[in-house]
């Protein structure tokens, strides 16, 4: 697997087209664009539509960023059009003896004893070393329920590390992660690695809730003979109760905020405050101000709380 044939690296924003983006999603996307512009990378957009999709969302998300002055440098990559590419990567891993069937439900995994020192949710290896007779019986059991096995990576189940621009060294156990779900959908960890490599993405800016996935993805990239990108995991935007911001928290999308009277300049002024850069230079009013004003060495390391305006 080799990156796209270009001398310039790339950053990317990869939202799921499941609805309108809230202000936290928008902030992560803008920071990805800013970082790409500051470092001379291309800025790419990926539509991750293998799972949750709401009609018109992808177009709406792109339109919001266009209104904020941001457009991708190339046509968006659409995951649903790349199924054979993911299948090819999976076949390569299988031919290397690195794939096995898993017959466990989420309940099975939650109730199984965990390996010592394994983090919560790590796969305990239940199906890893089953004999062929037992595998055949498990396949029949799932077939009677109208289901099929998931496919897992036969990982080394060791701790791996990546270096992050903001977080420093990030360590995580790489367990036998899912490559293709039981419903036939290719799993996020596989598709993101394949797509980043194919697009020449050499630095990923995204929310720090995904930081623990980075060692997994770097490990998988190595198995696929793809270069692992650099990482910039930015702090999340939380609601007033300290939980991840969600659309149920009030006026949090660009469309809702616009209806409450927010202008584009208001959005960028909030971005500046949320990053702890309100005392640096003049108030931001547009994307050019944000590109000039963001200093990744100085941005706030902790999460930001967003308090939506009261809806009238």
Coordinates of C-alpha atoms in Angstrom, one line a residue:
X1 CA 0.0 0.0 0.0
X2 CA 1.4 3.4 -1.0
X3 CA 0.2 6.9 -0.5
X4 CA -1.2 9.0 -3.3
X5 CA 1.4 10.1 -5.7
X6 CA 2.1 13.6 -4.5
X7 CA 5.0 15.4 -2.9
X8 CA 2.6 17.3 -0.5
X9 CA 1.2 15.6 2.5
X10 CA -2.4 16.1 3.6
X11 CA -4.6 16.6 6.5
X12 CA -8.3 15.7 6.5
X13 CA -11.7 16.1 8.1
X14 CA -13.9 12.9 8.0
X15 CA -17.4 13.5 9.5
X16 CA -20.1 10.9 9.4
X17 CA -23.1 12.3 7.4
X18 CA -25.6 11.5 10.1
X19 CA -26.8 15.0 10.7
X20 CA -25.8 18.6 11.1
X21 CA -22.4 19.2 12.8
X22 CA -22.3 20.7 16.2
X23 CA -19.9 23.5 17.2
X24 CA -17.4 21.0 18.6
X25 CA -17.3 19.0 15.4
X26 CA -16.9 22.2 13.4
X27 CA -14.0 23.3 15.7
X28 CA -12.1 20.1 15.0
X29 CA -12.7 20.4 11.3
X30 CA -11.5 24.0 11.3
X31 CA -8.4 23.1 13.3
X32 CA -7.6 20.4 10.7
X33 CA -7.9 23.0 7.9
X34 CA -5.8 25.5 9.8
X35 CA -3.1 23.0 10.5
X36 CA -3.0 21.9 6.9
X37 CA -2.7 25.5 5.7
X38 CA 0.0 26.4 8.3
X39 CA 2.1 23.4 7.3
X40 CA 1.6 23.5 3.5
X41 CA -0.5 20.3 3.4
X42 CA -3.5 19.6 1.2
X43 CA -6.8 19.7 3.1
X44 CA -9.0 16.7 2.2
X45 CA -12.6 15.8 3.1
X46 CA -13.8 12.2 3.6
X47 CA -17.5 11.2 3.8
X48 CA -17.6 8.2 6.2
X49 CA -21.0 6.9 5.1
X50 CA -20.7 3.1 5.8
X51 CA -22.9 3.2 8.8
X52 CA -25.2 6.1 9.9
X53 CA -26.4 8.2 7.1
X54 CA -29.0 10.9 6.9
X55 CA -30.0 12.1 3.4
X56 CA -28.5 15.5 2.6
X57 CA -26.2 15.6 5.6
X58 CA -23.0 15.4 3.6
X59 CA -24.0 18.2 1.3
X60 CA -25.1 20.3 4.3
X61 CA -21.9 19.8 6.2
X62 CA -19.8 20.9 3.2
X63 CA -22.1 23.9 2.7
X64 CA -21.5 25.0 6.3
X65 CA -17.7 24.8 5.9
X66 CA -18.0 26.7 2.6
X67 CA -19.9 29.4 4.3
X68 CA -17.1 29.6 6.9
X69 CA -14.6 30.0 4.1
X70 CA -13.3 26.4 3.9
X71 CA -13.3 24.1 0.9
X72 CA -11.4 20.8 0.4
X73 CA -8.6 20.8 -2.1
X74 CA -9.9 17.7 -3.9
X75 CA -13.2 16.1 -4.4
X76 CA -14.4 14.4 -1.2
X77 CA -13.6 10.7 -0.9
X78 CA -16.8 8.6 -0.3
X79 CA -16.3 5.4 1.7
X80 CA -19.4 3.6 0.3
X81 CA -17.7 3.7 -3.1
X82 CA -14.6 2.0 -1.8
X83 CA -15.9 -1.4 -0.6
X84 CA -13.7 -3.5 -2.9
X85 CA -10.6 -1.5 -1.7
X86 CA -11.3 -2.4 1.9
X87 CA -12.0 -6.0 0.9
X88 CA -8.7 -6.2 -0.9
X89 CA -6.9 -4.9 2.3
X90 CA -8.7 -7.5 4.4
X91 CA -7.8 -10.3 2.0
X92 CA -4.1 -9.3 2.2
X93 CA -4.3 -9.6 6.0
X94 CA -6.1 -12.9 5.8
X95 CA -3.5 -14.3 3.4
X96 CA -0.9 -13.4 6.0
X97 CA -2.7 -15.4 8.6
X98 CA -3.8 -12.3 10.5
X99 CA -7.6 -12.7 10.4
X100 CA -10.0 -14.9 12.2
X101 CA -13.7 -15.3 12.7
X102 CA -15.3 -14.0 15.9
X103 CA -18.7 -15.3 16.9
X104 CA -19.1 -13.2 20.1
X105 CA -21.9 -10.8 20.7
X106 CA -21.2 -7.6 22.7
X107 CA -22.9 -9.2 25.7
X108 CA -20.5 -12.2 25.4
X109 CA -17.5 -9.9 25.4
X110 CA -18.8 -7.8 28.3
X111 CA -19.3 -10.9 30.4
X112 CA -16.1 -12.7 29.5
X113 CA -13.2 -12.6 31.9
X114 CA -10.6 -10.0 30.9
X115 CA -6.9 -10.7 30.6
X116 CA -4.8 -9.2 33.4
X117 CA -4.1 -5.5 33.0
X118 CA -6.3 -5.3 29.9
X119 CA -8.4 -2.1 29.7
X120 CA -12.2 -2.3 29.8
X121 CA -13.7 -3.4 26.6
X122 CA -10.5 -5.1 25.3
X123 CA -11.3 -8.3 23.4
X124 CA -10.5 -11.3 25.6
X125 CA -9.5 -13.6 22.7
X126 CA -12.5 -16.0 23.1
X127 CA -12.5 -17.1 19.4
X128 CA -8.9 -16.7 18.6
X129 CA -7.7 -20.3 18.9
X130 CA -10.9 -22.3 18.4
X131 CA -10.5 -25.6 16.5
X132 CA -12.2 -26.0 13.0
X133 CA -15.0 -28.2 14.3
X134 CA -15.9 -25.6 16.9
X135 CA -15.7 -22.9 14.3
X136 CA -18.1 -24.8 12.1
X137 CA -20.6 -25.2 14.9
X138 CA -20.4 -21.5 15.8
X139 CA -21.0 -20.6 12.1
X140 CA -24.1 -22.8 12.1
X141 CA -25.3 -21.3 15.4
X142 CA -25.0 -17.8 13.9
X143 CA -26.6 -18.9 10.6
X144 CA -29.7 -20.1 12.5
X145 CA -30.0 -16.6 13.9
X146 CA -29.5 -15.0 10.5
X147 CA -26.1 -13.6 11.5
X148 CA -22.5 -14.0 10.3
X149 CA -19.2 -13.9 12.1
X150 CA -17.2 -10.7 12.6
X151 CA -13.6 -10.8 11.4
X152 CA -10.9 -9.8 13.8
X153 CA -7.2 -9.0 13.5
X154 CA -4.8 -11.4 15.1
X155 CA -2.8 -8.7 16.9
X156 CA 0.2 -9.2 19.2
X157 CA -1.9 -7.9 22.2
X158 CA 0.9 -5.7 23.4
X159 CA 1.1 -2.1 24.3
X160 CA 2.0 0.2 21.5
X161 CA 2.8 3.9 21.4
X162 CA 2.5 7.0 19.2
X163 CA 3.7 10.5 19.6
X164 CA 1.1 13.3 19.6
X165 CA 1.8 17.0 19.0
X166 CA -0.4 18.0 22.0
X167 CA -0.6 14.9 24.2
X168 CA 3.0 13.7 23.9
X169 CA 3.5 9.9 24.1
X170 CA 0.2 8.0 23.9
X171 CA 0.2 4.3 24.9
X172 CA -2.5 1.7 24.4
X173 CA -3.0 -2.0 24.2
X174 CA -3.6 -3.2 20.7
X175 CA -6.0 -6.1 21.1
X176 CA -7.7 -8.2 18.4
X177 CA -9.7 -5.4 16.9
X178 CA -12.6 -5.9 14.5
X179 CA -11.9 -5.5 10.8
X180 CA -15.4 -6.3 9.5
X181 CA -18.4 -6.3 11.7
X182 CA -20.9 -9.1 11.9
X183 CA -23.4 -7.1 9.8
X184 CA -20.8 -7.0 6.9
X185 CA -19.8 -3.4 7.4
X186 CA -16.0 -2.8 7.3
X187 CA -14.9 -1.4 10.7
X188 CA -13.7 2.1 11.3
X189 CA -10.1 1.1 12.3
X190 CA -9.6 -0.6 8.9
X191 CA -11.2 1.9 6.7
X192 CA -9.5 4.9 8.3
X193 CA -6.1 3.4 7.8
X194 CA -6.7 2.3 4.2
X195 CA -8.2 5.7 3.3
X196 CA -5.5 7.9 5.0
X197 CA -2.8 5.9 3.3
X198 CA -4.5 6.0 -0.1
X199 CA -5.0 9.8 0.1
X200 CA -1.5 10.6 1.3
X201 CA -2.7 11.8 4.7
X202 CA 0.4 12.3 6.8
X203 CA -1.1 14.1 9.8
X204 CA -4.4 13.7 11.5
X205 CA -6.1 16.4 13.5
X206 CA -9.2 15.1 15.5
X207 CA -10.8 15.1 18.9
X208 CA -8.7 13.7 21.8
X209 CA -11.5 11.1 22.6
X210 CA -9.9 9.1 19.7
X211 CA -6.4 9.3 21.0
X212 CA -6.4 5.8 22.4
X213 CA -7.3 4.5 18.9
X214 CA -4.1 5.9 17.4
X215 CA -1.7 3.2 18.5
X216 CA -4.2 0.6 17.0
X217 CA -4.3 2.4 13.7
X218 CA -0.5 2.9 13.6
X219 CA -0.1 -0.8 14.3
X220 CA -2.5 -1.8 11.6
X221 CA -0.9 0.6 9.1
X222 CA 2.4 -1.2 9.7
X223 CA 0.8 -4.5 8.9
X224 CA -0.6 -3.0 5.7
X225 CA 2.8 -1.6 4.8
X226 CA 1.4 1.9 4.9
X227 CA 3.1 4.9 6.6
X228 CA 1.4 5.9 9.9
X229 CA 0.5 9.6 10.0
X230 CA 1.4 12.1 12.7
X231 CA -1.2 13.0 15.2
X232 CA -2.7 16.1 16.7
X233 CA -5.5 15.2 19.1
X234 CA -7.3 18.4 20.2
X235 CA -9.4 18.9 23.3
X236 CA -13.2 18.2 23.1
X237 CA -16.0 20.6 23.5
X238 CA -18.3 19.6 26.4
X239 CA -21.8 20.5 27.5
X240 CA -22.5 22.3 30.8
X241 CA -22.7 19.0 32.6
X242 CA -19.2 18.1 31.5
X243 CA -20.2 15.5 29.0
X244 CA -19.5 15.4 25.3
X245 CA -21.5 18.0 23.5
X246 CA -24.5 16.6 21.6
X247 CA -27.3 17.9 19.5
X248 CA -29.7 17.4 22.4
X249 CA -27.9 20.1 24.3
X250 CA -29.8 23.0 22.6
X251 CA -28.6 25.4 19.9
X252 CA -25.3 23.8 19.1
X253 CA -25.3 23.4 15.3
X254 CA -24.3 26.2 12.9
X255 CA -27.8 26.3 11.5
X256 CA -29.3 26.7 15.0
X257 CA -26.7 29.3 16.1
X258 CA -27.4 31.3 12.9
X259 CA -31.1 31.2 13.7
X260 CA -30.2 32.6 17.1
X261 CA -28.4 35.6 15.5
X262 CA -24.8 34.3 15.4
X263 CA -22.8 35.6 12.5
X264 CA -19.8 34.0 10.9
X265 CA -17.6 36.5 12.9
X266 CA -19.3 35.3 16.1
X267 CA -18.4 31.7 15.3
X268 CA -14.7 32.6 14.8
X269 CA -14.6 34.8 17.9
X270 CA -15.9 31.8 19.9
X271 CA -13.3 29.6 18.3
X272 CA -10.6 32.0 19.5
X273 CA -12.0 32.1 23.1
X274 CA -12.5 28.3 23.2
X275 CA -8.8 27.8 22.3
X276 CA -7.6 30.1 25.0
X277 CA -6.2 32.6 22.5
X278 CA -8.5 35.5 23.1
X279 CA -5.6 37.6 24.4
X280 CA -3.4 37.0 21.4
X281 CA -3.8 39.6 18.7
X282 CA -7.2 41.0 17.5
X283 CA -10.5 39.2 17.6
X284 CA -10.9 36.6 14.9
X285 CA -13.6 37.3 12.3
X286 CA -12.9 34.8 9.6
X287 CA -10.9 31.7 8.6
X288 CA -7.9 33.8 7.6
X289 CA -7.7 35.3 11.1
X290 CA -7.9 31.8 12.5
X291 CA -5.1 30.5 10.3
X292 CA -2.9 33.5 11.4
X293 CA -3.9 33.3 15.0
X294 CA -3.8 29.6 16.0
X295 CA -0.6 28.6 17.8
X296 CA -0.8 24.8 18.5
X297 CA 1.9 25.2 21.1
X298 CA -0.3 27.6 23.1
X299 CA -3.9 26.4 22.6
X300 CA -5.7 25.3 25.8
X301 CA -5.0 21.7 26.6
X302 CA -8.2 21.1 28.6
X303 CA -11.8 20.7 27.3
X304 CA -14.0 23.6 26.5
X305 CA -17.6 24.0 27.8
X306 CA -20.1 25.4 25.3
X307 CA -23.1 27.0 26.7
X308 CA -25.7 27.4 24.0
X309 CA -27.7 30.6 23.6
X310 CA -31.2 30.4 24.9
X311 CA -33.5 29.5 22.0
X312 CA -36.2 32.1 21.5

